Amino acid sequence: MTPTRGFAVVAMIVAVAWPGLSAAGAADAVERLVGALLGDTPLERDLRQLADQIGGRPTGSEANRRAVEWALTRFQEAGVDARREPFEMPVLWLERSATARVEGDVEFAVRAAAMPYATATPAAGLVAPLLDGSRGSADDLARLGESVRGAWLLVETDELTDIPGLFREYVEATRIEERSFAAGVAGVAYVGSRPRDVLYRHNASRGRHNRHPLLVLERGAAQRALRLLRAGRSLRLRATIDVESGGPYQADNVVAEIRGRERPDEFVVIGAHLDSWGLGTGALDNGCNVALVIDLARQMRRLGLVPARTVRFALFNGEEQGLFGSWGYARSHAAELDRHVMASSFDIGSGRITGFFTNGRDELLAVLDRALEPVRGLGPFVNINQPIVGTDNFDFMLEGVANLVANQESANYGPNYHAATDTFDKVDLDRLRLNAAVAAAVIWRFAETDVGWRRHDRAEIQALIDSTDLADQMRMFGLLEPWQSGERGRKD
Ligand SMILES: [Zn+2]
């Protein structure tokens, strides 16, 4: 579909959704905003610049620093006040290179990627027997017995097709790595889960506390190695991991703001993360939603629409490594959090927004329903009052601030997730514009309407954890302990 035809379709969809909307002033503002966002804006140019010209931008990299400059410039040229807000990253970790070669009875090269926070190997490589670790279960490790000591464990995976598969990957990795390193393996090498030998990088179970070599191997060659092992061949893996690593350092979020006309000291946040992993160019995750956030700010300013409350447009950094930028925001703005009415995150690519997760705050549902009314032609929308862990709403949730996560159709998000294939061409630009319209309607409503809720205290947050699967999700991302210890989240 050409852009022109795409926008024609878009305009039709929206026109259908608007009977009698222009009556009220607020509705009129939403209508103008939506109309502008569906028109000819620099959204696509912005995404091309961020994804193609700057490219993959893990926090701590030169590309990430360029992305910060770029974002500041985009807001400034739109006439929107923006600033860099420093926060501390706990450790530096960037992959320089990773290589792997199967040696022994049969020899061949395998493309490899280091998993986040994997430790470096000696420059000549870590050479060790390669063992069939099957699924890496307790039984699998028991079967291998003492032979796993000092070996590379090759672990099978299912081919990844969707977002539920992704969550299974996270959950399983946690257990596999705990077991394997407890049994004394030298390193874990996963059979890549992505079809067509695509490489990707995921957070390992222990995150920044990992002290072991961890690799993802291209699927086809890794499966070949598994077949050879099962045919009784004796193999070694020679793998090199070269990383740039270091202690704490300062990184920056980019926070832009349109000050409220009536209640400037109350805040509504729309957030997306600026950083990405470095194998692809972070177009779906999360360049497209960065472009959405910038375009929303730009169009509000261009139309002179000033909401009752202050709207903050937050481009967080350090998300991929452990949600550090939004945590930093929560600390820097601690004194204002009582006056944060709502903080939203957009982070599931460019699939259609199907509704929002309200993360345990069912009092948001009624406001959301009203907010989505002007864009109901882009629905149906189903809002779900469940807590979600995995993006920048997390520290707002743990601080008791009402928060939303846009729920989206998976589209092509799963197969390209954190992968070399996450590039500009994967983004559905027409759909992204429609999502911007949905975001605009929601942000405008929350910035305008009277709300009955307040910030939750620690007991209320703990009650949410106790009454849902939140603890399991937090454990999966290594985030339960920081809450329990009081390192992260609202204090008593
Ligand atoms: Zn993301």
XYZ file of C-alpha atoms and ligand atoms in Angstrom:
493
model
C 0.000 0.000 0.000
C 1.408 3.400 -0.919
C 1.361 6.013 1.831
C -1.172 8.129 -0.033
C -3.660 5.310 -0.425
C -2.940 4.258 3.125
C -3.871 7.636 4.481
C -7.039 7.688 2.402
C -8.090 4.429 4.033
C -7.134 5.813 7.412
C -9.144 8.966 6.902
C -12.197 6.900 5.991
C -11.915 4.728 9.071
C -11.672 7.750 11.288
C -14.472 9.634 9.592
C -16.793 6.742 10.307
C -15.810 6.922 13.951
C -16.901 10.495 14.471
C -20.616 11.100 14.483
C -21.371 14.395 16.179
C -18.014 14.648 17.867
C -17.320 18.318 17.308
C -19.938 19.394 19.828
C -17.785 19.581 22.972
C -14.525 21.496 23.233
C -12.463 18.586 24.525
C -13.763 16.344 21.805
C -12.880 19.043 19.320
C -9.303 19.075 20.585
C -9.053 15.306 20.229
C -10.543 15.489 16.765
C -8.005 18.077 15.644
C -5.157 16.164 17.206
C -6.184 12.890 15.629
C -6.694 14.552 12.270
C -3.206 16.038 12.433
C -1.566 12.760 13.448
C -3.222 10.952 10.553
C -2.058 13.599 8.112
C 1.306 14.315 6.574
C 3.651 14.509 9.569
C 7.396 13.818 9.860
C 6.716 10.520 11.679
C 8.206 8.367 8.933
C 11.231 10.642 8.493
C 11.884 10.470 12.221
C 11.760 6.696 12.297
C 14.032 6.428 9.252
C 16.565 8.676 10.954
C 16.485 6.818 14.243
C 16.469 3.289 12.814
C 18.484 3.642 9.609
C 20.900 6.472 10.353
C 21.517 5.971 14.057
C 20.670 2.267 14.131
C 20.966 -0.135 17.067
C 21.553 1.927 20.231
C 22.200 -0.019 23.397
C 22.577 2.270 26.383
C 26.240 3.059 26.922
C 27.036 3.068 23.196
C 28.000 6.019 21.017
C 24.854 5.389 18.946
C 22.743 5.739 22.081
C 24.328 9.103 22.870
C 23.591 10.196 19.303
C 19.986 9.065 19.767
C 19.686 11.298 22.838
C 20.949 14.304 20.855
C 18.657 13.419 17.990
C 15.580 13.207 20.219
C 16.351 16.532 21.909
C 16.664 18.158 18.501
C 13.368 16.680 17.268
C 11.493 18.096 20.286
C 13.252 21.441 20.070
C 12.534 21.920 16.381
C 8.892 21.123 17.173
C 8.924 23.949 19.729
C 8.467 21.582 22.658
C 10.583 22.097 25.781
C 12.858 19.100 26.277
C 15.772 18.234 28.494
C 18.146 15.388 29.137
C 17.645 13.849 32.551
C 20.629 11.888 33.833
C 20.336 8.615 35.706
C 22.813 5.978 36.763
C 23.268 2.759 34.825
C 24.597 0.129 37.260
C 27.009 -1.554 34.846
C 28.292 -1.093 31.338
C 27.849 -4.065 29.010
C 28.209 -3.948 25.232
C 29.026 -6.848 22.925
C 32.001 -6.231 20.669
C 31.900 -9.609 18.967
C 30.912 -13.228 19.427
C 32.071 -16.176 17.360
C 31.522 -19.906 17.563
C 32.963 -22.938 15.813
C 32.095 -26.578 16.206
C 35.240 -28.726 16.267
C 36.009 -32.428 16.657
C 34.640 -35.233 14.489
C 32.919 -32.663 12.269
C 33.892 -29.001 12.009
C 31.935 -25.932 10.941
C 31.421 -22.294 11.842
C 28.246 -21.146 13.605
C 27.036 -17.551 13.806
C 26.571 -16.509 17.409
C 25.422 -13.649 19.617
C 26.330 -13.109 23.256
C 23.394 -12.934 25.602
C 23.176 -9.753 27.671
C 25.748 -9.523 30.440
C 27.539 -12.654 29.209
C 31.109 -12.679 30.469
C 34.022 -12.486 28.066
C 35.996 -15.594 27.102
C 39.754 -15.735 26.655
C 40.702 -14.130 23.334
C 41.553 -17.526 21.832
C 38.126 -18.759 22.839
C 36.633 -20.979 25.481
C 37.151 -24.472 24.077
C 35.218 -27.228 25.828
C 33.235 -30.384 25.051
C 29.850 -29.614 23.528
C 27.092 -31.663 25.157
C 23.489 -32.285 24.174
C 21.678 -30.522 26.993
C 18.284 -31.332 25.501
C 15.827 -28.892 27.174
C 18.137 -28.185 30.083
C 15.702 -29.749 32.560
C 16.713 -31.213 35.910
C 16.380 -34.693 34.369
C 18.537 -33.717 31.392
C 21.284 -32.478 33.677
C 21.029 -35.558 35.894
C 21.399 -37.781 32.815
C 24.630 -36.003 31.883
C 25.992 -36.294 35.412
C 29.559 -35.240 36.053
C 30.294 -34.825 32.326
C 28.704 -31.357 32.364
C 31.494 -29.954 34.507
C 33.468 -27.515 32.411
C 31.460 -28.275 29.248
C 29.399 -26.139 26.887
C 25.773 -27.136 27.286
C 23.755 -26.933 24.055
C 20.095 -26.319 24.918
C 17.185 -26.897 22.541
C 14.392 -24.363 22.068
C 11.022 -24.280 20.339
C 10.804 -22.164 17.250
C 9.414 -18.811 18.313
C 6.214 -17.715 16.634
C 4.387 -15.387 19.016
C 4.514 -13.358 22.217
C 3.395 -16.210 24.535
C 6.352 -18.168 23.112
C 8.582 -15.288 24.066
C 7.436 -15.392 27.672
C 8.063 -19.134 27.770
C 11.603 -18.426 26.558
C 12.177 -16.010 29.414
C 10.757 -18.334 32.035
C 12.688 -21.367 30.824
C 15.987 -19.499 30.482
C 15.819 -18.528 34.141
C 15.579 -22.127 35.311
C 17.966 -23.580 32.741
C 20.775 -21.218 33.638
C 20.350 -21.597 37.393
C 20.492 -25.379 37.070
C 23.300 -25.523 34.548
C 25.701 -23.273 36.384
C 24.880 -24.958 39.681
C 25.933 -28.217 37.968
C 29.219 -26.657 36.885
C 28.863 -26.081 33.140
C 31.365 -23.652 31.607
C 28.822 -21.985 29.387
C 25.307 -22.314 27.983
C 24.701 -22.130 24.235
C 21.073 -21.936 23.138
C 19.798 -23.227 19.829
C 18.433 -19.985 18.413
C 14.642 -20.004 18.564
C 14.123 -17.824 15.498
C 13.435 -19.268 12.089
C 15.827 -18.631 9.191
C 18.881 -18.509 11.471
C 18.065 -15.052 12.789
C 20.174 -13.999 15.768
C 18.818 -12.058 18.744
C 19.764 -10.952 22.217
C 17.670 -11.481 25.350
C 18.144 -10.628 28.945
C 19.607 -13.592 30.764
C 17.986 -14.825 33.919
C 20.310 -13.172 36.370
C 20.578 -10.014 34.324
C 23.483 -7.851 35.339
C 24.431 -10.352 38.051
C 25.317 -12.975 35.443
C 28.903 -14.203 35.705
C 29.010 -16.788 32.914
C 29.375 -17.090 29.142
C 25.969 -17.344 27.447
C 25.420 -17.609 23.706
C 22.632 -17.865 21.179
C 23.626 -19.916 18.101
C 21.957 -19.676 14.704
C 19.211 -22.276 14.648
C 20.126 -24.357 11.600
C 23.786 -24.909 12.455
C 23.017 -25.475 16.135
C 20.452 -28.121 15.227
C 23.056 -29.756 12.998
C 25.383 -29.955 15.996
C 22.594 -31.500 18.072
C 21.928 -34.159 15.411
C 25.624 -34.989 15.249
C 25.810 -35.339 19.030
C 22.771 -37.610 18.974
C 24.445 -39.682 16.253
C 27.300 -40.264 18.673
C 29.842 -37.798 17.268
C 32.222 -36.142 19.665
C 32.226 -32.355 19.368
C 33.801 -29.349 21.044
C 32.689 -25.751 20.885
C 35.267 -23.039 20.431
C 33.534 -19.743 21.248
C 34.784 -16.223 21.755
C 32.845 -13.473 23.484
C 34.393 -10.014 23.532
C 32.564 -7.387 25.533
C 33.065 -3.831 26.663
C 32.202 -3.875 30.324
C 32.556 -1.594 33.298
C 30.992 -0.217 36.411
C 28.258 2.359 36.920
C 27.983 5.258 34.497
C 25.623 8.077 33.705
C 23.084 7.846 30.896
C 20.254 10.184 29.935
C 16.518 10.013 29.438
C 14.986 12.651 27.194
C 11.937 14.271 28.783
C 9.833 16.833 26.937
C 6.897 18.663 28.388
C 3.838 20.699 27.502
C 2.848 22.564 30.639
C -0.759 22.309 31.722
C -3.025 25.372 31.528
C -4.933 24.712 34.770
C -3.015 22.163 36.818
C 0.591 22.437 35.633
C 1.860 20.636 38.736
C -0.097 17.488 37.872
C 1.404 15.130 35.325
C 0.377 12.640 32.673
C 3.264 10.706 31.140
C 3.483 9.059 27.749
C 6.627 6.960 27.507
C 8.575 4.852 25.041
C 12.159 3.677 25.302
C 14.842 5.203 23.154
C 17.434 2.448 23.585
C 17.474 -0.870 21.773
C 19.620 -3.938 21.589
C 22.279 -3.676 18.943
C 21.767 -6.561 16.525
C 18.983 -4.891 14.558
C 18.114 -1.208 14.413
C 15.399 -1.140 17.068
C 12.634 -0.080 14.687
C 9.779 -2.112 16.179
C 11.393 -2.160 19.607
C 10.978 0.667 20.153
C 11.834 3.270 17.522
C 8.317 3.298 16.112
C 6.808 4.290 19.451
C 9.540 6.861 20.046
C 8.463 8.420 16.749
C 4.831 8.203 17.908
C 5.584 10.041 21.165
C 7.548 12.768 19.384
C 4.826 13.209 16.772
C 2.146 13.549 19.439
C 4.129 16.297 21.185
C 4.786 18.004 17.867
C 1.147 18.037 16.793
C -0.119 19.223 20.174
C 2.304 22.127 19.997
C 1.632 22.877 16.344
C -2.122 23.051 16.966
C -1.622 25.077 20.145
C -3.498 22.476 22.197
C -2.692 22.954 25.855
C -4.196 20.365 28.195
C -5.343 21.076 31.747
C -2.496 19.003 33.236
C 1.129 18.913 32.187
C 1.900 16.170 29.678
C 5.389 14.700 29.817
C 6.771 12.938 26.755
C 9.388 10.591 28.167
C 11.938 8.750 26.050
C 13.540 6.389 28.520
C 16.957 4.843 28.201
C 18.347 1.674 29.767
C 15.057 -0.147 29.284
C 16.454 -3.253 27.662
C 19.138 -3.803 30.278
C 16.691 -3.748 33.183
C 14.203 -0.812 33.022
C 16.827 1.521 34.452
C 15.815 4.800 32.794
C 12.238 4.764 34.044
C 13.518 3.741 37.469
C 15.841 6.736 37.300
C 12.899 8.956 36.382
C 10.966 7.671 39.402
C 13.896 8.570 41.665
C 14.573 11.992 40.123
C 10.887 12.912 40.273
C 10.131 11.261 43.620
C 8.770 14.501 45.068
C 6.280 14.789 42.197
C 4.992 11.222 42.079
C 1.971 11.993 44.293
C 0.924 14.352 41.503
C 1.487 11.896 38.651
C -2.066 11.115 37.573
C -1.107 8.441 35.058
C 2.012 7.100 33.310
C 1.642 5.140 30.080
C 4.054 2.977 28.096
C 3.955 2.051 24.418
C 6.351 -0.765 23.586
C 4.865 -3.566 21.464
C 5.858 -2.504 17.967
C 3.367 -1.293 15.395
C 0.585 -3.864 15.702
C -2.908 -2.464 16.263
C -3.574 -1.175 19.774
C -6.287 -3.476 21.092
C -6.742 -1.750 24.439
C -4.710 -1.090 27.560
C -3.500 -2.961 30.592
C -4.512 -0.992 33.674
C -2.091 -2.852 35.958
C -4.333 -3.391 38.943
C -6.044 -0.001 38.827
C -9.605 -0.813 37.805
C -10.645 2.785 38.495
C -8.844 3.665 35.240
C -11.201 1.544 33.167
C -14.098 4.014 33.090
C -11.830 6.905 32.078
C -10.240 4.741 29.402
C -13.601 3.812 27.956
C -14.482 7.483 27.640
C -11.033 8.311 26.321
C -11.341 5.770 23.546
C -14.817 6.857 22.500
C -13.584 9.396 19.903
C -11.452 6.717 18.222
C -13.825 3.790 18.619
C -13.727 3.224 14.862
C -10.136 2.047 15.355
C -11.253 -0.603 17.851
C -12.647 -2.783 19.164
C -10.764 -2.040 22.369
C -10.647 -4.386 25.320
C -9.019 -2.964 28.430
C -7.615 -5.491 30.844
C -7.017 -4.883 34.531
C -3.926 -7.071 34.920
C -0.437 -6.088 35.977
C 2.201 -6.367 33.257
C 5.958 -6.482 33.820
C 8.493 -5.975 31.056
C 8.486 -2.316 30.133
C 8.720 1.180 31.592
C 5.435 1.165 33.502
C 7.149 -1.066 36.057
C 8.629 1.471 38.459
C 5.516 3.635 38.239
C 3.515 0.580 39.280
C 5.904 -0.123 42.148
C 5.690 3.524 43.176
C 1.901 3.284 43.314
C 1.361 5.591 40.336
C -1.622 4.662 38.142
C -0.183 3.331 34.903
C -1.159 1.953 31.519
C 0.551 -0.272 28.970
C -0.784 -0.270 25.436
C -1.781 -3.791 24.481
C -1.164 -4.488 20.808
C -1.648 -7.187 18.262
C 1.574 -9.186 18.037
C 1.790 -8.644 14.262
C 5.466 -9.234 13.442
C 6.752 -8.215 16.871
C 7.581 -11.704 18.203
C 9.776 -13.072 15.392
C 11.754 -9.815 15.164
C 11.996 -9.238 18.906
C 15.510 -8.147 19.911
C 16.659 -9.623 16.620
C 18.885 -8.640 13.727
C 15.701 -8.412 11.645
C 14.177 -5.575 13.701
C 14.584 -2.967 10.971
C 12.600 -0.073 9.484
C 10.907 -2.204 6.820
C 9.116 -4.246 9.514
C 7.153 -1.242 10.800
C 3.571 -0.800 9.629
C 3.578 2.982 9.235
C -0.141 3.290 8.516
C -0.955 1.335 11.638
C 1.570 3.342 13.637
C -0.308 6.519 12.706
C -3.583 4.973 13.791
C -1.927 3.990 17.070
C -0.760 7.583 17.478
C -4.391 8.645 17.144
C -5.385 6.209 19.884
C -2.537 7.412 22.102
C -3.583 11.025 21.537
C -7.163 10.340 22.585
C -6.041 8.578 25.761
C -3.399 11.092 26.797
C -5.682 14.043 26.137
C -8.499 12.583 28.213
C -6.268 11.747 31.173
C -4.754 15.218 31.008
C -8.182 16.865 31.021
C -10.561 14.868 33.134
C -11.187 14.910 36.881
C -9.882 11.741 38.457
C -10.881 10.085 41.692
C -7.802 8.040 42.365
C -4.596 8.753 44.221
C -1.191 7.210 44.488
C -1.106 3.834 46.239
C 0.981 3.204 49.330
C 3.307 0.275 49.819
C 0.651 -1.893 51.465
C -1.688 -1.385 48.510
C 1.097 -2.227 46.061
C 1.949 -5.341 48.072
C -1.738 -6.290 48.000
C -1.642 -6.111 44.201
C 1.438 -8.330 44.150
C -0.227 -10.814 46.497
C -3.527 -10.969 44.621
C -2.132 -11.434 41.085
C 0.699 -13.227 39.269
C 2.834 -10.121 39.619
C 5.412 -11.804 41.877
C 6.005 -14.526 39.262
C 6.447 -11.954 36.523
C 8.821 -9.917 38.671
C 10.863 -13.009 39.524
C 11.142 -13.848 35.835
C 12.803 -10.485 35.179
C 14.886 -10.545 38.370
C 12.775 -7.702 39.777
C 11.138 -9.281 42.824
C 14.153 -9.078 45.093
C 14.725 -5.327 44.492
C 11.119 -4.711 45.583
C 11.374 -6.942 48.651
C 14.657 -5.398 49.716
C 13.290 -1.878 49.299
C 15.836 -1.037 46.593
C 13.058 -0.357 44.093
C 9.503 0.844 44.588
C 7.617 2.829 47.166
C 8.934 2.814 50.707
C 6.645 2.531 53.730
Zn 10.886 -2.561 24.077
